[in-house]
Amino acid sequence: MAEESSEGSTFPLSLRPWPGREAEEDDLKTTIERVFQERGHFRYITEEGLAEEIAKASEEGEEDKDEQKTEEEDESDYKARREKLQAAKMEMLQDVSRAQQEILMAQDLVSALLRKDTEPEKPGAPARDKVKQGSERSMTDYVFQNTPANAMGIKEAVPSAESAAKREAREKEDMEVAVGSRLKSLEGSADALMGAAQHLNKEVAKENNYWEQIVSIKENGWPVTRLPRDPQNLAVRFNFQEARGPMRYRGLAPLRADDQGNIVLDEALTSQAKAIRVRVSLGDKIVGSSHLRTVQSQSEIAIEDRIRRARDSLFEEELFQEMTRESHSLLNYGIAMKENVIEVPCTIKDADNYELPNPPKMILIDLIVRDEVPAAQPMEADKEAQAIYLALKFLLSHEHEKRLERRSQIPPPISDTKRKEPLALILQPLVNYLEHQSALEEIYAELSKLKAVVTAAGAAIFWKVQTISPEIPSQSSVAGLSDLVGKLIAPPETKITLSMRRRSASETIECAMLKVRTGIGSPLFGTVLTLEALNKAPTTPNQRPTDYRRVEELMEAVNDILGMTFHSSNGTLADSLAA
């Protein structure tokens, strides 16, 4: 590299570092001093100690090899961080340099404006003889050398001479401009304050409306809590604590406000509300259906009604899920699920010689979207379908009460065996009732035929029906709804007492007693018909109670008892029954 001098000649300029001294070998005295400083006195340095240090150093060397692998793996990350740090450093330096240049330019501008107060320089003076004075001391050298002293300056403007009238008119105009500007500024401030006040009133009304609805929801008994993942917002909980599976964790809806402060629920909770539909079919014809409540549009429903509708939808979804799970255990009794419809026959299928009534009567249960089903026309079995629908809801509520009772008890000892949760009994009481009613209707039909035959023979028969179970309890003996439902779902049992009287006689003879018991579980496994002869005449058969499974077999035994009873007093009835 070369630099030009004042005479115009050039000379080389080396930028290489000055050669240093080569490292000399340490003499013996320096080595002894270093060993004394590091190790102490020579009497503490032994051959065994040095051997141990060498072995320890070799072991540490092996550990260093293992650590070197980890360092190599982290080397790539270190390089990336280093490059990022260098880039940030360069960017910072550029910003600092730019700010420094702007400060120097502002300093030069102010110094140039104040330079007029500095004494003028001597004409013809060489540039190297110039000396900074006054405000020139804050100038950079380049600006000081290349700008004249009077290039820039400031001075106070001196108004020109004017008449008093013009000055007064100008002052008046200036005052009007100032007043107008002030008024315009005040009007803008007033408009801004009015806008802020209106916005504040709107927000206050919105908050009042929102919190009034929150208080109304709370007073109606709905638990209000904070969202787990968004503590700034509130939510209402409408699920059932005794529900199973995912139904227990569904039912938490956020309570968000719209522009007017009205609480808005998730549309998916109410627009797709589900409902249980119960239908009664006779063959291929639907003769009855449960009715669904009609609701208004979503915008016209109060917030409490929308929450209640979401709760009802969740409840009925759980009800259908529990019935679906229970139907899998009742396949032996003819209960089946086809195309998301649970089919419950009104008569339990018997493996021996069973024939379905013609046409067969079935109960169809399915889960539908409430708003997608049009209103059905009134039919003859609507009351029966509606009663079954309400009974299913009562049974699920009763199941919740039993689960709460089991959960409140002292738990059993801990063991490796997992406790099995019992199935909800919802379809089983329904099947018991339907099968019991079907058996009674068949018995009543056979007794009506028998009555016609006995009447033609000159006698009359009567029967008295007594419901043994479920027994309708009195209001004072019922502790609550759960207690009432628990007594009503007991296995049904009915007693029928047959009596006979001749036309010429006034005395009525009790001939037989029928007991109809139904239970699809243990120990009955269906309907059991028990016959016991009440007339203790020697010629009367079946003195002991006898169980039957079919109505036809029962009625044959009843015919024998009635015939023998009448034969003991008058022989004409036996011949009529035989015919």
mmCIF file of C-alpha atoms in Angstrom, residues 248-484:
data_model
loop_
_atom_site.group_PDB
_atom_site.id
_atom_site.type_symbol
_atom_site.label_atom_id
_atom_site.label_comp_id
_atom_site.label_asym_id
_atom_site.label_seq_id
_atom_site.Cartn_x
_atom_site.Cartn_y
_atom_site.Cartn_z
ATOM 1 C CA ARG A 248 -70.287 -37.037 31.820
ATOM 2 C CA TYR A 249 -67.819 -34.557 30.315
ATOM 3 C CA ARG A 250 -70.177 -33.041 27.770
ATOM 4 C CA GLY A 251 -72.406 -30.236 28.924
ATOM 5 C CA LEU A 252 -70.107 -27.242 29.468
ATOM 6 C CA ALA A 253 -71.181 -24.304 27.286
ATOM 7 C CA PRO A 254 -69.377 -20.921 27.213
ATOM 8 C CA LEU A 255 -71.534 -17.870 27.978
ATOM 9 C CA ARG A 256 -70.343 -15.276 25.456
ATOM 10 C CA ALA A 257 -72.075 -11.965 24.749
ATOM 11 C CA ASP A 258 -73.054 -10.476 21.376
ATOM 12 C CA ASP A 259 -73.042 -6.759 20.441
ATOM 13 C CA GLN A 260 -76.132 -6.070 22.589
ATOM 14 C CA GLY A 261 -74.896 -8.061 25.588
ATOM 15 C CA ASN A 262 -77.221 -11.025 25.027
ATOM 16 C CA ILE A 263 -75.702 -14.382 25.912
ATOM 17 C CA VAL A 264 -75.075 -16.580 22.898
ATOM 18 C CA LEU A 265 -74.716 -20.346 23.215
ATOM 19 C CA ASP A 266 -72.997 -22.556 20.709
ATOM 20 C CA GLU A 267 -75.469 -23.229 17.895
ATOM 21 C CA ALA A 268 -74.392 -26.872 17.744
ATOM 22 C CA LEU A 269 -75.847 -27.396 21.237
ATOM 23 C CA THR A 270 -79.376 -26.271 20.342
ATOM 24 C CA SER A 271 -79.750 -26.404 16.567
ATOM 25 C CA GLN A 272 -79.080 -30.166 16.450
ATOM 26 C CA ALA A 273 -81.032 -31.071 19.594
ATOM 27 C CA LYS A 274 -81.737 -34.809 19.826
ATOM 28 C CA ALA A 275 -84.863 -36.505 21.198
ATOM 29 C CA ILE A 276 -86.119 -40.036 21.867
ATOM 30 C CA ARG A 277 -89.070 -41.118 19.729
ATOM 31 C CA VAL A 278 -91.256 -44.060 20.800
ATOM 32 C CA ARG A 279 -93.587 -45.646 18.260
ATOM 33 C CA VAL A 280 -96.050 -48.525 18.509
ATOM 34 C CA SER A 281 -96.306 -50.745 15.438
ATOM 35 C CA LEU A 282 -98.881 -53.374 14.629
ATOM 36 C CA GLY A 283 -97.436 -55.411 11.836
ATOM 37 C CA ASP A 284 -96.116 -52.952 9.246
ATOM 38 C CA LYS A 285 -98.385 -50.137 10.389
ATOM 39 C CA ILE A 286 -97.509 -47.439 12.929
ATOM 40 C CA VAL A 287 -100.473 -47.016 15.271
ATOM 41 C CA GLY A 288 -98.974 -44.666 17.864
ATOM 42 C CA SER A 289 -96.107 -42.246 18.414
ATOM 43 C CA SER A 290 -94.833 -40.065 21.232
ATOM 44 C CA HIS A 291 -95.177 -36.349 20.583
ATOM 45 C CA LEU A 292 -92.275 -33.909 20.543
ATOM 46 C CA ARG A 293 -92.563 -30.431 21.924
ATOM 47 C CA THR A 294 -92.486 -27.714 19.274
ATOM 48 C CA VAL A 295 -90.044 -24.883 19.917
ATOM 49 C CA GLN A 296 -89.695 -21.371 18.563
ATOM 50 C CA SER A 297 -86.819 -20.067 16.497
ATOM 51 C CA GLN A 298 -83.427 -19.816 18.157
ATOM 52 C CA SER A 299 -83.561 -16.010 18.380
ATOM 53 C CA GLU A 300 -86.885 -16.034 20.248
ATOM 54 C CA ILE A 301 -85.934 -18.605 22.912
ATOM 55 C CA ALA A 302 -84.807 -17.301 26.308
ATOM 56 C CA ILE A 303 -81.329 -18.243 27.443
ATOM 57 C CA GLU A 304 -82.671 -20.493 30.232
ATOM 58 C CA ASP A 305 -84.847 -22.364 27.733
ATOM 59 C CA ARG A 306 -81.884 -22.844 25.400
ATOM 60 C CA ILE A 307 -79.779 -24.250 28.232
ATOM 61 C CA ARG A 308 -82.660 -26.516 29.253
ATOM 62 C CA ARG A 309 -83.056 -27.684 25.668
ATOM 63 C CA ALA A 310 -79.348 -28.517 25.449
ATOM 64 C CA ARG A 311 -79.607 -30.378 28.774
ATOM 65 C CA ASP A 312 -82.641 -32.381 27.569
ATOM 66 C CA SER A 313 -80.843 -33.272 24.345
ATOM 67 C CA LEU A 314 -77.828 -34.537 26.298
ATOM 68 C CA PHE A 315 -80.102 -36.489 28.667
ATOM 69 C CA GLU A 316 -81.927 -38.243 25.826
ATOM 70 C CA GLU A 317 -78.676 -39.049 24.044
ATOM 71 C CA GLU A 318 -77.476 -40.708 27.230
ATOM 72 C CA LEU A 319 -80.821 -42.549 27.548
ATOM 73 C CA PHE A 320 -80.509 -43.990 24.041
ATOM 74 C CA GLN A 321 -76.891 -44.954 24.667
ATOM 75 C CA GLU A 322 -77.800 -46.815 27.869
ATOM 76 C CA MET A 323 -80.701 -48.620 26.154
ATOM 77 C CA THR A 324 -78.418 -49.601 23.276
ATOM 78 C CA ARG A 325 -75.886 -51.061 25.710
ATOM 79 C CA GLU A 326 -78.618 -52.921 27.616
ATOM 80 C CA SER A 327 -80.238 -54.302 24.450
ATOM 81 C CA HIS A 328 -77.097 -56.335 23.726
ATOM 82 C CA SER A 329 -77.739 -58.356 26.888
ATOM 83 C CA LEU A 330 -81.416 -58.956 26.036
ATOM 84 C CA LEU A 331 -81.036 -60.536 22.618
ATOM 85 C CA ASN A 332 -82.429 -63.849 23.939
ATOM 86 C CA TYR A 333 -85.755 -62.147 24.664
ATOM 87 C CA GLY A 334 -86.307 -60.921 21.104
ATOM 88 C CA ILE A 335 -84.970 -57.386 21.598
ATOM 89 C CA ALA A 336 -82.930 -56.300 18.589
ATOM 90 C CA MET A 337 -81.450 -53.162 17.077
ATOM 91 C CA LYS A 338 -81.931 -52.592 13.363
ATOM 92 C CA GLU A 339 -80.800 -49.436 11.566
ATOM 93 C CA ASN A 340 -80.387 -47.490 14.837
ATOM 94 C CA VAL A 341 -83.904 -48.482 15.960
ATOM 95 C CA ILE A 342 -84.414 -50.608 19.084
ATOM 96 C CA GLU A 343 -87.230 -53.110 18.551
ATOM 97 C CA VAL A 344 -88.959 -54.377 21.696
ATOM 98 C CA PRO A 345 -91.639 -57.066 21.225
ATOM 99 C CA CYS A 346 -94.689 -56.904 23.454
ATOM 100 C CA THR A 347 -94.473 -60.690 23.959
ATOM 101 C CA ILE A 348 -91.292 -62.469 25.002
ATOM 102 C CA LYS A 349 -90.177 -65.114 22.543
ATOM 103 C CA ASP A 350 -90.232 -68.677 23.876
ATOM 104 C CA ALA A 351 -87.844 -71.213 22.442
ATOM 105 C CA ASP A 352 -90.451 -73.984 22.604
ATOM 106 C CA ASN A 353 -93.217 -73.750 20.031
ATOM 107 C CA TYR A 354 -93.384 -69.988 19.966
ATOM 108 C CA GLU A 355 -95.540 -68.215 17.412
ATOM 109 C CA LEU A 356 -95.756 -64.457 17.062
ATOM 110 C CA PRO A 357 -99.250 -63.012 17.275
ATOM 111 C CA ASN A 358 -100.690 -62.020 13.961
ATOM 112 C CA PRO A 359 -100.013 -59.170 13.399
ATOM 113 C CA PRO A 360 -97.132 -58.790 15.895
ATOM 114 C CA LYS A 361 -97.082 -55.737 18.161
ATOM 115 C CA MET A 362 -93.723 -54.005 18.615
ATOM 116 C CA ILE A 363 -92.333 -50.971 20.416
ATOM 117 C CA LEU A 364 -89.851 -49.017 18.248
ATOM 118 C CA ILE A 365 -87.377 -46.646 19.957
ATOM 119 C CA ASP A 366 -84.962 -44.399 18.045
ATOM 120 C CA LEU A 367 -82.984 -41.162 18.454
ATOM 121 C CA ILE A 368 -83.849 -38.339 16.054
ATOM 122 C CA VAL A 369 -83.068 -34.666 15.498
ATOM 123 C CA ARG A 370 -85.948 -32.793 17.078
ATOM 124 C CA ASP A 371 -86.448 -30.119 14.415
ATOM 125 C CA GLU A 372 -86.149 -32.447 11.410
ATOM 126 C CA VAL A 373 -89.257 -34.544 12.179
ATOM 127 C CA PRO A 374 -92.636 -33.084 11.133
ATOM 128 C CA ALA A 375 -95.584 -33.150 13.502
ATOM 129 C CA ALA A 376 -97.403 -36.524 13.360
ATOM 130 C CA GLN A 377 -101.153 -36.945 13.063
ATOM 131 C CA PRO A 378 -103.038 -38.222 16.150
ATOM 132 C CA MET A 379 -103.283 -42.031 16.308
ATOM 133 C CA GLU A 380 -105.012 -44.540 18.569
ATOM 134 C CA ALA A 381 -101.893 -45.685 20.484
ATOM 135 C CA ASP A 382 -100.354 -42.234 21.050
ATOM 136 C CA LYS A 383 -101.073 -42.320 24.788
ATOM 137 C CA GLU A 384 -99.378 -45.676 25.176
ATOM 138 C CA ALA A 385 -96.288 -44.472 23.278
ATOM 139 C CA GLN A 386 -96.153 -41.261 25.305
ATOM 140 C CA ALA A 387 -96.462 -43.192 28.582
ATOM 141 C CA ILE A 388 -93.572 -45.464 27.574
ATOM 142 C CA TYR A 389 -91.484 -42.417 26.607
ATOM 143 C CA LEU A 390 -92.018 -40.770 30.005
ATOM 144 C CA ALA A 391 -91.365 -44.063 31.809
ATOM 145 C CA LEU A 392 -87.982 -44.425 30.079
ATOM 146 C CA LYS A 393 -86.935 -40.957 31.261
ATOM 147 C CA PHE A 394 -88.054 -41.745 34.818
ATOM 148 C CA LEU A 395 -86.045 -44.965 34.745
ATOM 149 C CA LEU A 396 -82.831 -43.187 33.711
ATOM 150 C CA SER A 397 -83.317 -40.624 36.487
ATOM 151 C CA HIS A 398 -83.820 -43.505 38.919
ATOM 152 C CA GLU A 399 -80.597 -45.086 37.646
ATOM 153 C CA HIS A 400 -78.748 -41.824 38.355
ATOM 154 C CA GLU A 401 -80.072 -41.889 41.915
ATOM 155 C CA LYS A 402 -78.857 -45.465 42.408
ATOM 156 C CA ARG A 403 -75.408 -44.606 41.079
ATOM 157 C CA LEU A 404 -75.186 -41.663 43.464
ATOM 158 C CA GLU A 405 -76.218 -43.935 46.329
ATOM 159 C CA ARG A 406 -73.558 -46.510 45.415
ATOM 160 C CA ARG A 407 -70.936 -43.804 45.057
ATOM 161 C CA SER A 408 -71.827 -42.405 48.495
ATOM 162 C CA GLN A 409 -71.218 -45.713 50.243
ATOM 163 C CA ILE A 410 -67.900 -46.758 51.749
ATOM 164 C CA PRO A 411 -65.815 -48.262 48.920
ATOM 165 C CA PRO A 412 -64.684 -51.890 49.166
ATOM 166 C CA PRO A 413 -61.030 -52.740 49.857
ATOM 167 C CA ILE A 414 -58.577 -52.070 47.068
ATOM 168 C CA SER A 415 -57.811 -55.115 44.948
ATOM 169 C CA ASP A 416 -56.316 -55.978 41.572
ATOM 170 C CA THR A 417 -59.740 -57.034 40.261
ATOM 171 C CA LYS A 418 -61.472 -54.188 38.497
ATOM 172 C CA ARG A 419 -65.010 -53.604 39.677
ATOM 173 C CA LYS A 420 -67.575 -54.065 36.941
ATOM 174 C CA GLU A 421 -70.193 -51.353 36.675
ATOM 175 C CA PRO A 422 -73.690 -52.897 36.504
ATOM 176 C CA LEU A 423 -75.845 -52.231 33.477
ATOM 177 C CA ALA A 424 -78.610 -49.678 33.720
ATOM 178 C CA LEU A 425 -82.021 -51.394 34.014
ATOM 179 C CA ILE A 426 -84.185 -49.367 31.644
ATOM 180 C CA LEU A 427 -85.489 -51.813 29.055
ATOM 181 C CA GLN A 428 -85.934 -54.677 31.509
ATOM 182 C CA PRO A 429 -88.807 -53.080 33.520
ATOM 183 C CA LEU A 430 -90.439 -52.087 30.231
ATOM 184 C CA VAL A 431 -90.191 -55.632 28.856
ATOM 185 C CA ASN A 432 -91.574 -57.030 32.129
ATOM 186 C CA TYR A 433 -94.597 -54.763 31.922
ATOM 187 C CA LEU A 434 -95.281 -55.429 28.224
ATOM 188 C CA GLU A 435 -94.976 -59.193 28.623
ATOM 189 C CA HIS A 436 -97.180 -59.170 31.724
ATOM 190 C CA GLN A 437 -99.878 -57.140 30.004
ATOM 191 C CA SER A 438 -99.753 -59.409 26.956
ATOM 192 C CA ALA A 439 -100.215 -62.514 29.137
ATOM 193 C CA LEU A 440 -103.135 -60.926 31.017
ATOM 194 C CA GLU A 441 -104.873 -59.899 27.814
ATOM 195 C CA GLU A 442 -104.582 -63.455 26.489
ATOM 196 C CA ILE A 443 -105.956 -64.894 29.743
ATOM 197 C CA TYR A 444 -108.866 -62.426 29.737
ATOM 198 C CA ALA A 445 -109.718 -63.416 26.175
ATOM 199 C CA GLU A 446 -109.770 -67.110 27.065
ATOM 200 C CA LEU A 447 -111.872 -66.473 30.177
ATOM 201 C CA SER A 448 -114.389 -64.532 28.100
ATOM 202 C CA LYS A 449 -114.775 -67.536 25.787
ATOM 203 C CA LEU A 450 -115.153 -69.832 28.793
ATOM 204 C CA LYS A 451 -117.783 -67.559 30.310
ATOM 205 C CA ALA A 452 -119.945 -67.870 27.213
ATOM 206 C CA VAL A 453 -119.802 -71.674 27.381
ATOM 207 C CA VAL A 454 -120.619 -71.785 31.112
ATOM 208 C CA THR A 455 -123.499 -69.356 30.671
ATOM 209 C CA ALA A 456 -124.989 -71.589 27.976
ATOM 210 C CA ALA A 457 -124.811 -74.516 30.447
ATOM 211 C CA GLY A 458 -126.950 -72.698 32.998
ATOM 212 C CA ALA A 459 -124.256 -71.312 35.282
ATOM 213 C CA ALA A 460 -122.148 -68.224 35.587
ATOM 214 C CA ILE A 461 -118.487 -67.627 36.360
ATOM 215 C CA PHE A 462 -116.879 -64.532 37.749
ATOM 216 C CA TRP A 463 -113.267 -63.504 38.221
ATOM 217 C CA LYS A 464 -111.700 -60.968 40.490
ATOM 218 C CA VAL A 465 -108.361 -59.346 39.559
ATOM 219 C CA GLN A 466 -105.943 -58.188 42.238
ATOM 220 C CA THR A 467 -102.575 -56.555 41.522
ATOM 221 C CA ILE A 468 -100.031 -57.825 44.011
ATOM 222 C CA SER A 469 -96.937 -56.166 42.514
ATOM 223 C CA PRO A 470 -96.176 -53.400 41.825
ATOM 224 C CA GLU A 471 -98.228 -52.083 44.709
ATOM 225 C CA ILE A 472 -99.218 -48.446 44.422
ATOM 226 C CA PRO A 473 -97.942 -46.921 47.690
ATOM 227 C CA SER A 474 -99.680 -44.172 49.580
ATOM 228 C CA GLN A 475 -98.316 -40.652 49.476
ATOM 229 C CA SER A 476 -97.190 -40.767 53.098
ATOM 230 C CA SER A 477 -95.150 -43.958 52.605
ATOM 231 C CA VAL A 478 -93.115 -42.628 49.666
ATOM 232 C CA ALA A 479 -89.817 -40.937 50.563
ATOM 233 C CA GLY A 480 -89.316 -39.407 47.132
ATOM 234 C CA LEU A 481 -89.567 -39.901 43.400
ATOM 235 C CA SER A 482 -86.711 -42.405 43.376
ATOM 236 C CA ASP A 483 -88.441 -44.482 46.063
ATOM 237 C CA LEU A 484 -91.701 -44.411 44.082
#
